């Protein structure tokens, strides 16, 4: 693709989704099946309104069936499926157009996802795109019978290990995804939607409580220090505020956030997206809480000059203000989380790799116990 977007002053090339690949491959394969001739490329209109002209990489015609492949191009987005093949095989059937997944396309094993349990992990929009494009070819060549479409991804089983699919209960391969047909590089909306999918699945399993953590540090701490399965925690990355809003929307009653102090200290200052591009106020927030706990000027200045939170914690311990500072910080974190959560009960636990649990809201221990009992 030649289309670009500009983000933070950088010109980034757009790509196209696995859903667009599957639909284009199915359209080309149907042309091959009905005419006996493989097109060199295929035209596809995406839901976003951008028309794609995609080259056909592989085309095979056998008796009663045909297949074509499209090579995925994710543009400048770091997608694990970039440069891998998506294949659609079509064959004759009695009536209608059916869509299923073959090798390398996952199967849904848990409720709460876009597709029901037992179905291939081909989401609604890609399914619609496949149906519309195959139907278009059938009308063009006045074919009145049925077409069966099977989508496969030769490297799908290996690629799935690098995705959220194992956590979501999608087994055997990747998902065929995309709501617009177009991949926008570094899409925050796509990351938030991933969080929504996982939270929706927890809710569909009947859970009222949910455990959140920003990332791998939190997952390791939950496993190693709390003896709790980290796979049961939903990773929010920097999108803590968005995750809380989704929890509210889905009807969770209780939420516990466990995270490294380097992330959660920012919440103490009201930052609910903790990405560094929105600011780095870690030492300022720690220094302010330390000052309110009685720390004098010289060590406050030392904290402001710290690079890492563990270094600042060491100073707090040396100056004997660690406990009141962490208590105050945990209260501020709890306050800002509660402002976002409103009627939903929420708590937090802060830790560091060097010092373990540093502070927690008053309800954190009870919330953790309730989550352990529920899961």
mmCIF file of C-alpha atoms in Angstrom:
data_model
loop_
_atom_site.group_PDB
_atom_site.id
_atom_site.type_symbol
_atom_site.label_atom_id
_atom_site.label_comp_id
_atom_site.label_asym_id
_atom_site.label_seq_id
_atom_site.Cartn_x
_atom_site.Cartn_y
_atom_site.Cartn_z
ATOM 1 C CA UNK A 1 0.000 0.000 0.000
ATOM 2 C CA UNK A 2 1.083 3.567 -0.648
ATOM 3 C CA UNK A 3 -1.309 5.307 1.768
ATOM 4 C CA UNK A 4 0.212 6.894 4.855
ATOM 5 C CA UNK A 5 -0.776 8.471 8.143
ATOM 6 C CA UNK A 6 1.289 10.978 10.126
ATOM 7 C CA UNK A 7 1.662 10.259 13.844
ATOM 8 C CA UNK A 8 3.855 12.308 16.161
ATOM 9 C CA UNK A 9 5.551 13.831 13.143
ATOM 10 C CA UNK A 10 6.352 10.488 11.540
ATOM 11 C CA UNK A 11 5.022 9.333 8.180
ATOM 12 C CA UNK A 12 3.795 5.756 8.631
ATOM 13 C CA UNK A 13 2.572 3.454 5.877
ATOM 14 C CA UNK A 14 -0.841 1.805 6.218
ATOM 15 C CA UNK A 15 -1.321 -1.925 5.791
ATOM 16 C CA UNK A 16 -4.223 -4.315 5.348
ATOM 17 C CA UNK A 17 -5.718 -6.847 7.748
ATOM 18 C CA UNK A 18 -5.841 -10.634 7.683
ATOM 19 C CA UNK A 19 -9.562 -10.149 7.028
ATOM 20 C CA UNK A 20 -8.820 -8.236 3.827
ATOM 21 C CA UNK A 21 -6.332 -10.928 2.813
ATOM 22 C CA UNK A 22 -8.871 -13.711 3.367
ATOM 23 C CA UNK A 23 -11.607 -11.865 1.470
ATOM 24 C CA UNK A 24 -9.335 -10.999 -1.460
ATOM 25 C CA UNK A 25 -8.008 -14.564 -1.633
ATOM 26 C CA UNK A 26 -11.561 -15.952 -1.567
ATOM 27 C CA UNK A 27 -12.639 -13.562 -4.322
ATOM 28 C CA UNK A 28 -9.681 -14.513 -6.512
ATOM 29 C CA UNK A 29 -10.154 -18.229 -5.868
ATOM 30 C CA UNK A 30 -13.826 -17.970 -6.855
ATOM 31 C CA UNK A 31 -12.829 -16.291 -10.117
ATOM 32 C CA UNK A 32 -10.367 -19.126 -10.736
ATOM 33 C CA UNK A 33 -12.963 -21.794 -9.906
ATOM 34 C CA UNK A 34 -15.664 -20.327 -12.140
ATOM 35 C CA UNK A 35 -13.489 -19.298 -15.118
ATOM 36 C CA UNK A 36 -10.474 -21.608 -14.959
ATOM 37 C CA UNK A 37 -8.181 -18.565 -15.086
ATOM 38 C CA UNK A 38 -6.335 -17.043 -12.141
ATOM 39 C CA UNK A 39 -6.249 -13.260 -11.914
ATOM 40 C CA UNK A 40 -2.847 -11.666 -11.407
ATOM 41 C CA UNK A 41 -4.327 -9.357 -8.805
ATOM 42 C CA UNK A 42 -7.708 -8.730 -7.228
ATOM 43 C CA UNK A 43 -9.576 -5.540 -6.366
ATOM 44 C CA UNK A 44 -11.193 -5.236 -2.943
ATOM 45 C CA UNK A 45 -13.150 -2.396 -1.324
ATOM 46 C CA UNK A 46 -12.518 -2.266 2.432
ATOM 47 C CA UNK A 47 -15.072 -1.157 5.039
ATOM 48 C CA UNK A 48 -12.883 1.920 5.607
ATOM 49 C CA UNK A 49 -13.572 2.990 2.021
ATOM 50 C CA UNK A 50 -10.044 2.365 0.753
ATOM 51 C CA UNK A 51 -9.833 0.202 -2.349
ATOM 52 C CA UNK A 52 -7.024 -2.342 -2.442
ATOM 53 C CA UNK A 53 -5.431 -3.972 -5.468
ATOM 54 C CA UNK A 54 -3.722 -7.049 -4.082
ATOM 55 C CA UNK A 55 -1.383 -9.372 -6.011
ATOM 56 C CA UNK A 56 -2.134 -13.091 -6.021
ATOM 57 C CA UNK A 57 0.865 -15.014 -4.693
ATOM 58 C CA UNK A 58 -0.266 -18.594 -5.288
ATOM 59 C CA UNK A 59 -3.132 -19.964 -7.376
ATOM 60 C CA UNK A 60 -4.135 -23.622 -7.677
ATOM 61 C CA UNK A 61 -6.982 -25.195 -9.617
ATOM 62 C CA UNK A 62 -8.107 -28.763 -9.030
ATOM 63 C CA UNK A 63 -11.291 -30.640 -9.832
ATOM 64 C CA UNK A 64 -14.209 -28.899 -8.104
ATOM 65 C CA UNK A 65 -11.978 -26.569 -6.033
ATOM 66 C CA UNK A 66 -9.514 -23.689 -6.316
ATOM 67 C CA UNK A 67 -7.276 -21.752 -3.948
ATOM 68 C CA UNK A 68 -5.432 -18.436 -3.943
ATOM 69 C CA UNK A 69 -3.096 -16.774 -1.442
ATOM 70 C CA UNK A 70 -2.431 -13.175 -0.446
ATOM 71 C CA UNK A 71 0.708 -12.081 1.382
ATOM 72 C CA UNK A 72 -0.151 -9.953 4.425
ATOM 73 C CA UNK A 73 1.262 -6.424 4.462
ATOM 74 C CA UNK A 74 0.946 -4.679 7.826
ATOM 75 C CA UNK A 75 2.565 -1.464 6.620
ATOM 76 C CA UNK A 76 4.656 0.097 9.375
ATOM 77 C CA UNK A 77 2.704 -1.664 12.129
ATOM 78 C CA UNK A 78 4.708 -4.337 14.030
ATOM 79 C CA UNK A 79 2.172 -7.109 13.420
ATOM 80 C CA UNK A 80 3.259 -10.750 13.824
ATOM 81 C CA UNK A 81 1.339 -11.723 10.685
ATOM 82 C CA UNK A 82 3.272 -9.327 8.439
ATOM 83 C CA UNK A 83 4.606 -10.971 5.259
ATOM 84 C CA UNK A 84 2.824 -14.287 5.948
ATOM 85 C CA UNK A 85 0.369 -15.971 3.581
ATOM 86 C CA UNK A 86 -3.389 -16.120 4.017
ATOM 87 C CA UNK A 87 -4.991 -18.764 1.784
ATOM 88 C CA UNK A 88 -8.623 -19.185 0.792
ATOM 89 C CA UNK A 89 -9.807 -22.402 -0.822
ATOM 90 C CA UNK A 90 -13.222 -22.453 -2.473
ATOM 91 C CA UNK A 91 -15.238 -25.411 -3.669
ATOM 92 C CA UNK A 92 -18.709 -26.110 -4.989
ATOM 93 C CA UNK A 93 -21.564 -26.881 -2.636
ATOM 94 C CA UNK A 94 -25.337 -27.170 -3.027
ATOM 95 C CA UNK A 95 -26.451 -23.705 -1.968
ATOM 96 C CA UNK A 96 -25.375 -20.555 -0.188
ATOM 97 C CA UNK A 97 -21.913 -19.356 0.762
ATOM 98 C CA UNK A 98 -20.267 -20.879 3.830
ATOM 99 C CA UNK A 99 -17.084 -19.737 5.587
ATOM 100 C CA UNK A 100 -14.876 -21.876 7.818
ATOM 101 C CA UNK A 101 -11.297 -22.038 9.028
ATOM 102 C CA UNK A 102 -8.698 -24.589 8.047
ATOM 103 C CA UNK A 103 -5.104 -25.202 9.090
ATOM 104 C CA UNK A 104 -3.534 -22.340 11.039
ATOM 105 C CA UNK A 105 -6.818 -20.591 11.822
ATOM 106 C CA UNK A 106 -7.792 -20.896 15.474
ATOM 107 C CA UNK A 107 -10.947 -22.384 16.988
ATOM 108 C CA UNK A 108 -12.906 -20.668 19.740
ATOM 109 C CA UNK A 109 -13.110 -22.729 22.945
ATOM 110 C CA UNK A 110 -14.411 -20.141 25.426
ATOM 111 C CA UNK A 111 -17.490 -17.895 25.360
ATOM 112 C CA UNK A 112 -17.398 -14.109 25.177
ATOM 113 C CA UNK A 113 -15.564 -13.682 21.871
ATOM 114 C CA UNK A 114 -16.807 -12.425 18.517
ATOM 115 C CA UNK A 115 -17.602 -15.968 17.363
ATOM 116 C CA UNK A 116 -19.364 -18.758 19.313
ATOM 117 C CA UNK A 117 -17.586 -21.707 20.897
ATOM 118 C CA UNK A 118 -16.576 -24.234 18.267
ATOM 119 C CA UNK A 119 -16.476 -21.749 15.397
ATOM 120 C CA UNK A 120 -13.374 -20.747 13.485
ATOM 121 C CA UNK A 121 -11.837 -17.532 14.808
ATOM 122 C CA UNK A 122 -12.851 -15.540 11.749
ATOM 123 C CA UNK A 123 -14.485 -12.400 13.100
ATOM 124 C CA UNK A 124 -17.757 -10.900 11.912
ATOM 125 C CA UNK A 125 -16.410 -8.187 9.613
ATOM 126 C CA UNK A 126 -13.987 -10.489 7.753
ATOM 127 C CA UNK A 127 -16.794 -13.041 7.380
ATOM 128 C CA UNK A 128 -19.029 -10.363 5.861
ATOM 129 C CA UNK A 129 -16.229 -9.235 3.544
ATOM 130 C CA UNK A 130 -15.678 -12.806 2.343
ATOM 131 C CA UNK A 131 -19.407 -13.361 1.747
ATOM 132 C CA UNK A 132 -19.850 -10.069 -0.120
ATOM 133 C CA UNK A 133 -16.858 -10.565 -2.401
ATOM 134 C CA UNK A 134 -17.619 -14.192 -3.250
ATOM 135 C CA UNK A 135 -21.241 -13.251 -3.913
ATOM 136 C CA UNK A 136 -20.059 -10.442 -6.213
ATOM 137 C CA UNK A 137 -18.070 -12.899 -8.343
ATOM 138 C CA UNK A 138 -20.926 -15.412 -8.450
ATOM 139 C CA UNK A 139 -23.312 -12.720 -9.758
ATOM 140 C CA UNK A 140 -20.729 -11.515 -12.281
ATOM 141 C CA UNK A 141 -20.478 -15.011 -13.800
ATOM 142 C CA UNK A 142 -24.146 -15.876 -13.271
ATOM 143 C CA UNK A 143 -23.383 -18.828 -11.005
ATOM 144 C CA UNK A 144 -26.461 -19.922 -9.048
ATOM 145 C CA UNK A 145 -25.026 -22.693 -6.890
ATOM 146 C CA UNK A 146 -23.236 -22.637 -3.563
ATOM 147 C CA UNK A 147 -19.628 -21.907 -2.619
ATOM 148 C CA UNK A 148 -17.741 -23.224 0.395
ATOM 149 C CA UNK A 149 -14.806 -21.082 1.596
ATOM 150 C CA UNK A 150 -12.071 -22.410 3.892
ATOM 151 C CA UNK A 151 -9.445 -19.934 5.106
ATOM 152 C CA UNK A 152 -6.035 -21.202 6.208
ATOM 153 C CA UNK A 153 -2.722 -19.703 7.320
ATOM 154 C CA UNK A 154 0.268 -22.002 6.712
ATOM 155 C CA UNK A 155 2.287 -20.481 9.589
ATOM 156 C CA UNK A 156 -0.730 -19.845 11.786
ATOM 157 C CA UNK A 157 0.038 -22.313 14.569
ATOM 158 C CA UNK A 158 3.478 -20.813 15.195
ATOM 159 C CA UNK A 159 2.284 -17.228 14.850
ATOM 160 C CA UNK A 160 -0.508 -17.788 17.372
ATOM 161 C CA UNK A 161 2.056 -18.323 20.144
ATOM 162 C CA UNK A 162 3.051 -14.662 19.732
ATOM 163 C CA UNK A 163 -0.528 -13.398 20.101
ATOM 164 C CA UNK A 164 -3.183 -13.223 22.825
ATOM 165 C CA UNK A 165 -4.998 -16.240 21.352
ATOM 166 C CA UNK A 166 -3.749 -18.820 23.893
ATOM 167 C CA UNK A 167 -4.954 -16.534 26.723
ATOM 168 C CA UNK A 168 -8.338 -16.148 25.036
ATOM 169 C CA UNK A 169 -8.885 -19.871 24.535
ATOM 170 C CA UNK A 170 -8.413 -19.750 20.760
ATOM 171 C CA UNK A 171 -6.520 -22.905 19.834
ATOM 172 C CA UNK A 172 -4.790 -24.119 16.704
ATOM 173 C CA UNK A 173 -3.886 -20.866 15.029
ATOM 174 C CA UNK A 174 -4.397 -17.146 14.607
ATOM 175 C CA UNK A 175 -7.598 -15.152 14.309
ATOM 176 C CA UNK A 176 -8.765 -13.548 11.073
ATOM 177 C CA UNK A 177 -9.398 -9.993 12.200
ATOM 178 C CA UNK A 178 -10.127 -6.426 11.169
ATOM 179 C CA UNK A 179 -13.047 -4.042 11.488
ATOM 180 C CA UNK A 180 -11.974 -1.593 8.758
ATOM 181 C CA UNK A 181 -9.885 -3.856 6.536
ATOM 182 C CA UNK A 182 -6.955 -1.475 7.023
ATOM 183 C CA UNK A 183 -4.096 -1.631 9.548
ATOM 184 C CA UNK A 184 -3.145 1.725 11.039
ATOM 185 C CA UNK A 185 0.398 1.663 12.485
ATOM 186 C CA UNK A 186 0.709 1.741 16.275
ATOM 187 C CA UNK A 187 -3.063 1.881 16.638
ATOM 188 C CA UNK A 188 -4.007 2.601 20.260
ATOM 189 C CA UNK A 189 -7.607 1.775 19.384
ATOM 190 C CA UNK A 190 -6.557 -1.746 18.376
ATOM 191 C CA UNK A 191 -4.722 -2.260 21.665
ATOM 192 C CA UNK A 192 -7.707 -1.062 23.688
ATOM 193 C CA UNK A 193 -9.968 -3.363 21.680
ATOM 194 C CA UNK A 194 -7.711 -6.301 22.603
ATOM 195 C CA UNK A 195 -8.197 -5.427 26.268
ATOM 196 C CA UNK A 196 -11.964 -5.207 25.711
ATOM 197 C CA UNK A 197 -12.063 -8.670 24.131
ATOM 198 C CA UNK A 198 -10.273 -10.267 27.080
ATOM 199 C CA UNK A 199 -12.423 -8.469 29.662
ATOM 200 C CA UNK A 200 -15.566 -9.388 27.758
ATOM 201 C CA UNK A 201 -14.514 -13.017 27.902
ATOM 202 C CA UNK A 202 -14.019 -12.861 31.678
ATOM 203 C CA UNK A 203 -17.510 -11.394 32.035
ATOM 204 C CA UNK A 204 -19.019 -14.033 29.760
ATOM 205 C CA UNK A 205 -17.498 -16.674 32.038
ATOM 206 C CA UNK A 206 -19.650 -15.227 34.827
ATOM 207 C CA UNK A 207 -16.997 -13.334 36.789
ATOM 208 C CA UNK A 208 -17.920 -10.256 38.834
ATOM 209 C CA UNK A 209 -14.319 -9.526 39.863
ATOM 210 C CA UNK A 210 -11.320 -8.934 37.647
ATOM 211 C CA UNK A 211 -7.575 -8.599 38.160
ATOM 212 C CA UNK A 212 -5.706 -6.056 36.041
ATOM 213 C CA UNK A 213 -1.974 -5.557 35.570
ATOM 214 C CA UNK A 214 -0.091 -3.328 33.122
ATOM 215 C CA UNK A 215 2.306 -5.969 31.789
ATOM 216 C CA UNK A 216 4.875 -8.694 32.280
ATOM 217 C CA UNK A 217 6.370 -7.280 35.486
ATOM 218 C CA UNK A 218 2.937 -7.492 37.080
ATOM 219 C CA UNK A 219 2.299 -10.970 35.690
ATOM 220 C CA UNK A 220 5.613 -12.227 37.098
ATOM 221 C CA UNK A 221 4.890 -10.685 40.500
ATOM 222 C CA UNK A 222 1.401 -12.217 40.607
ATOM 223 C CA UNK A 223 2.869 -15.650 39.867
ATOM 224 C CA UNK A 224 6.018 -15.527 41.984
ATOM 225 C CA UNK A 225 4.946 -13.518 45.035
ATOM 226 C CA UNK A 226 1.173 -13.948 45.234
ATOM 227 C CA UNK A 227 1.043 -17.590 44.005
ATOM 228 C CA UNK A 228 -1.781 -16.773 41.628
ATOM 229 C CA UNK A 229 -2.099 -17.803 37.982
ATOM 230 C CA UNK A 230 -0.953 -14.749 35.963
ATOM 231 C CA UNK A 231 -2.996 -15.932 32.990
ATOM 232 C CA UNK A 232 -6.102 -14.908 34.948
ATOM 233 C CA UNK A 233 -4.964 -11.277 35.021
ATOM 234 C CA UNK A 234 -5.891 -9.012 32.115
ATOM 235 C CA UNK A 235 -2.919 -6.988 30.878
ATOM 236 C CA UNK A 236 -3.801 -3.341 30.245
ATOM 237 C CA UNK A 237 -0.452 -1.999 29.027
ATOM 238 C CA UNK A 238 -0.566 1.787 29.590
ATOM 239 C CA UNK A 239 -4.339 1.993 29.056
ATOM 240 C CA UNK A 240 -5.411 1.755 32.673
ATOM 241 C CA UNK A 241 -8.153 4.372 32.433
ATOM 242 C CA UNK A 242 -9.610 2.752 29.316
ATOM 243 C CA UNK A 243 -9.538 -0.662 31.002
ATOM 244 C CA UNK A 244 -11.442 0.691 34.009
ATOM 245 C CA UNK A 245 -14.101 2.226 31.771
ATOM 246 C CA UNK A 246 -14.514 -1.101 29.953
ATOM 247 C CA UNK A 247 -14.827 -2.918 33.299
ATOM 248 C CA UNK A 248 -17.628 -0.518 34.251
ATOM 249 C CA UNK A 249 -19.327 -0.908 30.901
ATOM 250 C CA UNK A 250 -19.280 -4.715 31.140
ATOM 251 C CA UNK A 251 -20.711 -4.706 34.661
ATOM 252 C CA UNK A 252 -17.813 -5.887 36.797
ATOM 253 C CA UNK A 253 -18.437 -5.154 40.490
ATOM 254 C CA UNK A 254 -14.865 -5.295 41.774
ATOM 255 C CA UNK A 255 -11.478 -4.626 40.190
ATOM 256 C CA UNK A 256 -7.957 -4.899 41.562
ATOM 257 C CA UNK A 257 -4.971 -3.334 39.794
ATOM 258 C CA UNK A 258 -1.525 -4.750 40.590
ATOM 259 C CA UNK A 259 1.452 -2.991 39.070
ATOM 260 C CA UNK A 260 5.049 -1.914 39.338
ATOM 261 C CA UNK A 261 5.532 1.399 41.112
ATOM 262 C CA UNK A 262 7.090 2.842 37.948
ATOM 263 C CA UNK A 263 3.656 2.686 36.309
ATOM 264 C CA UNK A 264 1.268 3.094 39.206
ATOM 265 C CA UNK A 265 3.023 6.076 40.793
ATOM 266 C CA UNK A 266 1.783 8.113 37.829
ATOM 267 C CA UNK A 267 -1.799 7.279 38.767
ATOM 268 C CA UNK A 268 -1.080 8.987 42.094
ATOM 269 C CA UNK A 269 -0.833 12.185 40.060
ATOM 270 C CA UNK A 270 -3.998 11.513 38.081
ATOM 271 C CA UNK A 271 -2.385 10.013 34.950
ATOM 272 C CA UNK A 272 -4.511 7.075 33.816
ATOM 273 C CA UNK A 273 -2.579 6.526 30.606
ATOM 274 C CA UNK A 274 0.923 5.822 31.853
ATOM 275 C CA UNK A 275 2.814 6.011 28.546
ATOM 276 C CA UNK A 276 5.914 8.180 28.806
ATOM 277 C CA UNK A 277 4.800 10.285 25.854
ATOM 278 C CA UNK A 278 2.098 11.756 28.093
ATOM 279 C CA UNK A 279 4.622 12.676 30.746
ATOM 280 C CA UNK A 280 7.096 11.328 33.258
ATOM 281 C CA UNK A 281 6.214 12.708 36.674
ATOM 282 C CA UNK A 282 7.300 9.717 38.744
ATOM 283 C CA UNK A 283 9.906 11.466 40.882
ATOM 284 C CA UNK A 284 7.819 14.601 41.296
ATOM 285 C CA UNK A 285 4.890 12.566 42.643
ATOM 286 C CA UNK A 286 7.134 10.526 44.940
ATOM 287 C CA UNK A 287 8.848 13.689 46.179
ATOM 288 C CA UNK A 288 5.535 15.431 46.837
ATOM 289 C CA UNK A 289 4.184 12.509 48.856
ATOM 290 C CA UNK A 290 7.472 12.222 50.737
ATOM 291 C CA UNK A 291 7.380 15.940 51.561
ATOM 292 C CA UNK A 292 3.814 15.625 52.824
ATOM 293 C CA UNK A 293 5.073 12.758 55.022
ATOM 294 C CA UNK A 294 7.743 14.980 56.609
ATOM 295 C CA UNK A 295 10.829 14.514 54.447
ATOM 296 C CA UNK A 296 13.161 17.524 54.432
ATOM 297 C CA UNK A 297 14.594 19.390 51.465
ATOM 298 C CA UNK A 298 17.938 17.672 50.817
ATOM 299 C CA UNK A 299 16.619 14.083 50.362
ATOM 300 C CA UNK A 300 13.647 15.452 48.405
ATOM 301 C CA UNK A 301 16.115 16.959 45.977
ATOM 302 C CA UNK A 302 17.921 13.611 45.850
ATOM 303 C CA UNK A 303 14.637 11.874 44.946
ATOM 304 C CA UNK A 304 13.995 14.401 42.181
ATOM 305 C CA UNK A 305 17.385 13.485 40.724
ATOM 306 C CA UNK A 306 16.687 9.732 40.796
ATOM 307 C CA UNK A 307 16.356 7.838 37.539
ATOM 308 C CA UNK A 308 14.547 4.741 38.850
ATOM 309 C CA UNK A 309 11.820 4.326 41.447
ATOM 310 C CA UNK A 310 13.777 1.704 43.384
ATOM 311 C CA UNK A 311 16.501 4.278 43.924
ATOM 312 C CA UNK A 312 13.936 6.705 45.331
ATOM 313 C CA UNK A 313 12.489 3.955 47.558
ATOM 314 C CA UNK A 314 15.970 3.343 48.951
ATOM 315 C CA UNK A 315 16.171 7.014 49.983
ATOM 316 C CA UNK A 316 12.739 6.860 51.605
ATOM 317 C CA UNK A 317 13.837 3.847 53.624
ATOM 318 C CA UNK A 318 17.095 5.495 54.664
ATOM 319 C CA UNK A 319 15.203 8.604 55.803
ATOM 320 C CA UNK A 320 12.588 6.543 57.717
ATOM 321 C CA UNK A 321 9.630 7.949 55.748
ATOM 322 C CA UNK A 322 9.044 4.926 53.532
ATOM 323 C CA UNK A 323 5.869 3.636 55.204
ATOM 324 C CA UNK A 324 3.988 6.956 55.522
ATOM 325 C CA UNK A 325 4.996 7.946 51.976
ATOM 326 C CA UNK A 326 3.793 4.663 50.474
ATOM 327 C CA UNK A 327 0.598 4.825 52.514
ATOM 328 C CA UNK A 328 -0.095 8.321 51.229
ATOM 329 C CA UNK A 329 0.802 7.348 47.651
ATOM 330 C CA UNK A 330 -1.483 4.297 47.763
ATOM 331 C CA UNK A 331 -4.315 6.519 49.009
ATOM 332 C CA UNK A 332 -3.794 8.918 46.090
ATOM 333 C CA UNK A 333 -3.692 6.049 43.604
ATOM 334 C CA UNK A 334 -6.905 4.669 45.115
ATOM 335 C CA UNK A 335 -8.540 8.091 44.964
ATOM 336 C CA UNK A 336 -7.880 8.593 41.241
ATOM 337 C CA UNK A 337 -8.878 5.022 40.395
ATOM 338 C CA UNK A 338 -12.142 5.439 42.336
ATOM 339 C CA UNK A 339 -12.879 8.702 40.527
ATOM 340 C CA UNK A 340 -12.738 6.774 37.260
ATOM 341 C CA UNK A 341 -14.474 3.644 38.539
ATOM 342 C CA UNK A 342 -17.330 5.525 40.281
ATOM 343 C CA UNK A 343 -19.721 2.901 41.725
ATOM 344 C CA UNK A 344 -17.442 -0.053 40.895
ATOM 345 C CA UNK A 345 -15.182 -1.026 43.810
ATOM 346 C CA UNK A 346 -11.528 -0.758 42.882
ATOM 347 C CA UNK A 347 -8.208 -1.143 44.658
ATOM 348 C CA UNK A 348 -4.505 -1.206 43.884
ATOM 349 C CA UNK A 349 -1.280 -2.875 44.969
ATOM 350 C CA UNK A 350 2.127 -1.350 44.162
ATOM 351 C CA UNK A 351 5.357 -3.354 44.113
ATOM 352 C CA UNK A 352 8.946 -3.247 42.920
ATOM 353 C CA UNK A 353 11.178 -6.126 41.862
ATOM 354 C CA UNK A 354 13.749 -5.227 44.511
ATOM 355 C CA UNK A 355 11.503 -4.480 47.499
ATOM 356 C CA UNK A 356 8.310 -6.473 46.866
ATOM 357 C CA UNK A 357 4.974 -4.966 47.972
ATOM 358 C CA UNK A 358 5.446 -1.257 48.625
ATOM 359 C CA UNK A 359 1.908 -0.126 49.332
ATOM 360 C CA UNK A 360 -1.724 -0.959 48.751
ATOM 361 C CA UNK A 361 -5.186 0.472 49.180
ATOM 362 C CA UNK A 362 -7.102 -0.604 52.276
ATOM 363 C CA UNK A 363 -9.339 -2.927 50.272
ATOM 364 C CA UNK A 364 -6.588 -4.548 48.156
ATOM 365 C CA UNK A 365 -6.099 -7.669 50.283
ATOM 366 C CA UNK A 366 -9.841 -8.361 50.445
ATOM 367 C CA UNK A 367 -10.212 -7.829 46.695
ATOM 368 C CA UNK A 368 -7.354 -10.213 45.974
ATOM 369 C CA UNK A 369 -8.904 -12.872 48.211
ATOM 370 C CA UNK A 370 -12.300 -12.470 46.519
ATOM 371 C CA UNK A 371 -10.690 -12.799 43.100
ATOM 372 C CA UNK A 372 -8.797 -15.933 44.159
ATOM 373 C CA UNK A 373 -12.011 -17.485 45.475
ATOM 374 C CA UNK A 374 -13.990 -16.588 42.360
ATOM 375 C CA UNK A 375 -11.409 -17.889 39.912
#
